[in-house]
CSV table of C-alpha atoms in Angstrom, one decimal:
chain,number,residue,atom,x,y,z
A,7,MET,CA,187.5,192.6,18.8
A,8,GLN,CA,184.1,192.5,20.5
A,9,LEU,CA,182.5,193.2,23.8
A,10,ASP,CA,181.0,190.1,25.5
A,11,ILE,CA,178.7,191.4,28.3
A,12,LYS,CA,177.6,188.0,29.7
A,13,THR,CA,181.1,186.4,29.8
A,14,ASN,CA,183.4,189.3,30.8
A,15,PHE,CA,181.1,191.6,32.8
A,16,PRO,CA,178.8,189.8,35.1
A,17,GLU,CA,178.4,192.9,37.3
A,18,VAL,CA,177.1,194.8,34.3
A,19,GLN,CA,174.7,192.0,33.5
A,20,ARG,CA,173.4,192.1,37.1
A,21,ALA,CA,172.9,195.8,36.9
A,22,LEU,CA,171.0,195.6,33.6
A,23,LYS,CA,168.4,193.3,35.2
A,24,GLN,CA,167.6,196.1,37.8
A,25,LEU,CA,167.0,198.7,35.1
A,26,GLN,CA,163.9,199.3,33.0
A,27,SER,CA,164.5,197.6,29.6
A,28,ASP,CA,164.6,200.7,27.5
A,29,VAL,CA,166.8,202.6,30.0
A,30,GLY,CA,169.2,199.7,30.4
A,31,GLY,CA,169.3,199.1,26.6
A,32,LYS,CA,170.2,202.7,25.8
A,33,ALA,CA,172.8,202.8,28.6
A,34,LEU,CA,174.3,199.6,27.4
A,35,VAL,CA,174.6,200.7,23.8
A,36,SER,CA,176.1,204.0,24.7
A,37,ALA,CA,178.6,202.5,27.1
A,38,MET,CA,179.6,199.8,24.6
A,39,ASN,CA,180.2,202.4,21.9
A,40,ARG,CA,182.1,204.8,24.2
A,41,THR,CA,184.3,202.0,25.5
A,42,MET,CA,185.1,200.8,22.0
A,43,ALA,CA,186.0,204.4,21.0
A,44,LEU,CA,188.4,204.4,24.0
A,45,ALA,CA,189.8,201.0,22.7
A,46,ARG,CA,190.3,202.5,19.3
A,47,THR,CA,192.3,205.4,20.8
A,48,GLN,CA,194.4,202.9,22.8
A,49,MET,CA,195.0,200.7,19.8
A,50,GLY,CA,196.2,203.7,17.9
A,51,ARG,CA,198.7,204.5,20.7
A,52,GLU,CA,200.0,201.0,20.9
A,53,ILE,CA,200.5,200.7,17.2
A,54,THR,CA,202.2,204.1,16.8
A,55,SER,CA,204.5,203.3,19.8
A,56,GLU,CA,205.8,200.2,18.1
A,57,TYR,CA,205.5,200.9,14.4
A,58,ARG,CA,206.7,203.9,12.4
A,59,VAL,CA,203.3,205.1,11.3
A,60,SER,CA,201.3,208.3,12.1
A,61,ALA,CA,198.2,208.4,14.3
A,62,GLY,CA,196.2,209.6,11.3
A,63,TYR,CA,197.4,206.7,9.2
A,64,VAL,CA,196.2,204.2,11.9
A,65,ARG,CA,192.9,206.0,12.5
A,66,GLU,CA,192.0,205.7,8.8
A,67,ARG,CA,192.5,201.9,9.1
A,68,LEU,CA,190.7,201.2,12.4
A,69,LYS,CA,187.0,200.8,12.0
A,70,LEU,CA,184.2,200.8,14.6
A,71,LYS,CA,181.0,198.8,14.2
A,72,ARG,CA,178.6,200.5,16.5
A,73,ALA,CA,175.9,198.9,18.7
A,74,THR,CA,172.4,200.3,18.1
A,75,PHE,CA,169.1,200.8,20.0
A,76,ARG,CA,166.3,201.8,17.7
A,77,ASN,CA,162.6,201.4,18.2
A,78,GLY,CA,163.2,199.3,21.3
A,79,GLN,CA,165.4,196.9,19.4
A,80,LEU,CA,168.9,196.3,20.6
A,81,SER,CA,171.9,195.2,18.5
A,82,PHE,CA,174.4,194.0,21.1
A,83,THR,CA,177.4,194.0,18.8
A,84,SER,CA,180.1,196.6,19.1
A,85,GLU,CA,183.3,195.8,17.3
A,86,LEU,CA,186.7,197.3,16.7
A,87,ILE,CA,188.1,196.2,13.4
A,88,GLY,CA,191.6,196.5,11.9
A,89,GLY,CA,191.2,197.4,8.2
A,90,ASN,CA,188.3,196.8,5.9
A,91,GLY,CA,188.9,193.1,5.2
A,92,LYS,CA,190.2,193.8,1.7
A,93,LYS,CA,193.6,195.5,1.9
A,94,ARG,CA,195.9,193.4,4.0
A,95,SER,CA,199.3,194.9,3.3
A,96,ALA,CA,200.9,198.3,2.8
A,97,ASN,CA,203.4,199.5,0.2
A,98,MET,CA,206.8,200.1,1.5
A,99,ILE,CA,206.5,203.8,0.6
A,100,ALA,CA,204.8,204.2,4.0
A,101,PHE,CA,208.0,203.3,5.8
A,102,LEU,CA,210.6,205.0,3.5
A,103,GLU,CA,213.5,206.8,5.1
A,104,ARG,CA,212.3,210.3,4.5
A,105,SER,CA,215.6,212.3,4.8
A,106,VAL,CA,219.1,211.5,3.6
A,107,SER,CA,221.8,214.1,4.1
A,108,LEU,CA,224.1,215.2,1.3
A,109,ALA,CA,227.0,213.6,3.2
A,110,GLN,CA,225.1,210.3,3.3
A,111,ALA,CA,224.3,210.5,-0.4
A,112,ARG,CA,227.9,211.1,-1.3
A,113,LYS,CA,229.0,208.2,0.9
A,114,ARG,CA,226.5,205.9,-0.8
A,115,GLY,CA,227.7,207.0,-4.2
A,116,LYS,CA,231.3,206.1,-3.3
A,117,GLU,CA,230.2,202.8,-1.9
A,118,GLY,CA,228.1,202.0,-5.0
A,119,THR,CA,224.9,201.9,-2.9
A,120,LEU,CA,223.1,205.0,-4.1
A,121,SER,CA,220.4,202.9,-5.7
A,122,GLN,CA,219.5,201.4,-2.3
A,123,LEU,CA,216.3,202.5,-0.5
A,124,ARG,CA,216.1,202.2,3.2
A,125,PHE,CA,212.9,201.5,5.2
A,126,GLN,CA,212.0,201.3,8.9
A,127,VAL,CA,208.8,199.4,9.8
A,128,ARG,CA,209.3,199.0,13.6
A,129,LYS,CA,210.6,201.8,15.7
A,130,ALA,CA,212.9,199.6,17.7
A,131,GLY,CA,214.2,197.6,14.8
A,132,GLY,CA,217.0,198.3,12.3
A,133,LYS,CA,216.4,199.7,8.8
A,134,LYS,CA,215.6,197.3,5.9
A,135,ILE,CA,217.7,198.0,2.8
A,136,ILE,CA,216.3,197.1,-0.6
A,137,THR,CA,218.8,197.3,-3.4
A,138,GLY,CA,217.4,198.2,-6.8
A,139,ALA,CA,214.1,199.4,-5.4
A,140,PHE,CA,212.7,202.6,-6.9
A,141,ILE,CA,209.8,205.0,-6.5
A,142,GLY,CA,207.1,205.4,-9.1
A,143,ASN,CA,203.4,206.1,-9.5
A,144,LYS,CA,204.0,209.8,-8.8
A,145,GLY,CA,205.9,209.1,-5.6
A,146,ARG,CA,203.2,206.9,-4.1
A,147,THR,CA,204.7,203.4,-4.7
A,148,VAL,CA,207.9,201.5,-4.2
A,149,PHE,CA,208.7,199.0,-7.0
A,150,ILE,CA,211.4,196.5,-7.8
A,151,ARG,CA,212.2,194.8,-11.1
A,152,THR,CA,211.6,191.0,-11.1
A,153,GLY,CA,214.4,190.4,-13.5
A,154,LYS,CA,217.3,192.1,-15.3
A,155,ALA,CA,215.1,193.8,-17.8
A,156,ARG,CA,213.3,197.1,-17.3
A,157,LEU,CA,210.0,195.2,-17.1
A,158,PRO,CA,208.2,193.5,-15.5
A,159,ILE,CA,208.1,195.3,-12.1
A,160,LYS,CA,206.2,194.6,-8.9
A,161,ALA,CA,205.2,196.7,-5.9
A,162,VAL,CA,207.0,196.0,-2.6
A,163,SER,CA,204.6,195.4,0.3
A,164,THR,CA,204.9,194.8,4.0
A,165,ILE,CA,202.7,194.6,7.1
A,166,ASP,CA,199.8,197.1,7.5
A,167,VAL,CA,197.5,198.1,10.3
A,168,PRO,CA,195.3,194.9,10.1
A,169,GLN,CA,198.4,192.7,11.0
A,170,MET,CA,199.6,195.3,13.5
A,171,PHE,CA,196.1,195.2,15.1
A,172,ASN,CA,196.4,191.4,15.5
A,173,GLN,CA,199.7,191.4,17.3
A,174,LYS,CA,199.1,189.5,20.6
A,175,ARG,CA,200.9,192.0,22.8
A,176,ILE,CA,199.0,195.0,21.3
A,177,ASN,CA,195.7,193.2,21.5
A,178,ALA,CA,196.2,192.2,25.1
A,179,LYS,CA,196.8,195.8,26.2
A,180,VAL,CA,193.7,197.0,24.4
A,181,VAL,CA,191.6,194.2,25.9
A,182,GLY,CA,192.9,195.3,29.3
A,183,VAL,CA,191.6,198.8,28.7
A,184,ILE,CA,188.2,197.5,27.7
A,185,GLN,CA,187.9,195.3,30.7
A,186,ALA,CA,189.0,198.1,33.1
A,187,ARG,CA,186.9,200.9,31.6
A,188,PHE,CA,183.7,199.3,30.5
A,189,PRO,CA,182.0,198.8,34.0
A,190,GLU,CA,182.7,202.4,35.0
A,191,VAL,CA,181.5,203.8,31.6
A,192,PHE,CA,178.3,201.7,31.9
A,193,ALA,CA,177.7,203.0,35.5
A,194,ARG,CA,178.1,206.6,34.3
A,195,GLU,CA,175.8,206.1,31.2
A,196,SER,CA,173.2,204.4,33.4
A,197,LYS,CA,173.0,207.4,35.7
A,198,PHE,CA,172.7,209.7,32.7
A,199,PHE,CA,169.8,207.7,31.2
A,200,ILE,CA,168.0,207.2,34.5
A,201,ALA,CA,168.2,211.0,35.2
A,202,LYS,CA,166.9,211.6,31.6
A,203,PHE,CA,164.0,209.1,32.1
A,204,ASN,CA,163.0,210.6,35.5
A,205,ALA,CA,163.1,214.1,34.0
A,206,ARG,CA,160.3,213.3,31.5
């Protein structure tokens, strides 16, 4: 997710032409980075409202690539990135049903389903039940056997923040925040850097 000044914000482009180059550059970079920080916060809210993950879990997996202005040289790119481009899925341990009452455990035992693990990825959806799944790796990973024998086993994975990030509905809301907030953030940053320049 990137900011495109020329295409999406013609009023900002016009304002830039009226500012001294270094003042305009610094204001633009600061506004881009502040706006993308707002977008990151909104992305976290959208993801945690739909998926059963914590805000901290999402923050760790949303990366900001900052625009820069150094020695008069401007790097126009400011990006919000879901994930690091390497890890594309999460182990099901992140979505494990955390608490099972004694009554529920007894009921499962009578029904022969005590070996089932239950997971919930989306808040609005039902629970996913995996029979025969078990927890290993010191409580960090859900595994399932690939055959009737004890080995081999494989980790059970599902959607992670990069895929959540790319959901059209979530992306559209975050883009809306960027489009609504960037012009006002730029106007505020322009005033700040103009005042700073005039005070020298």
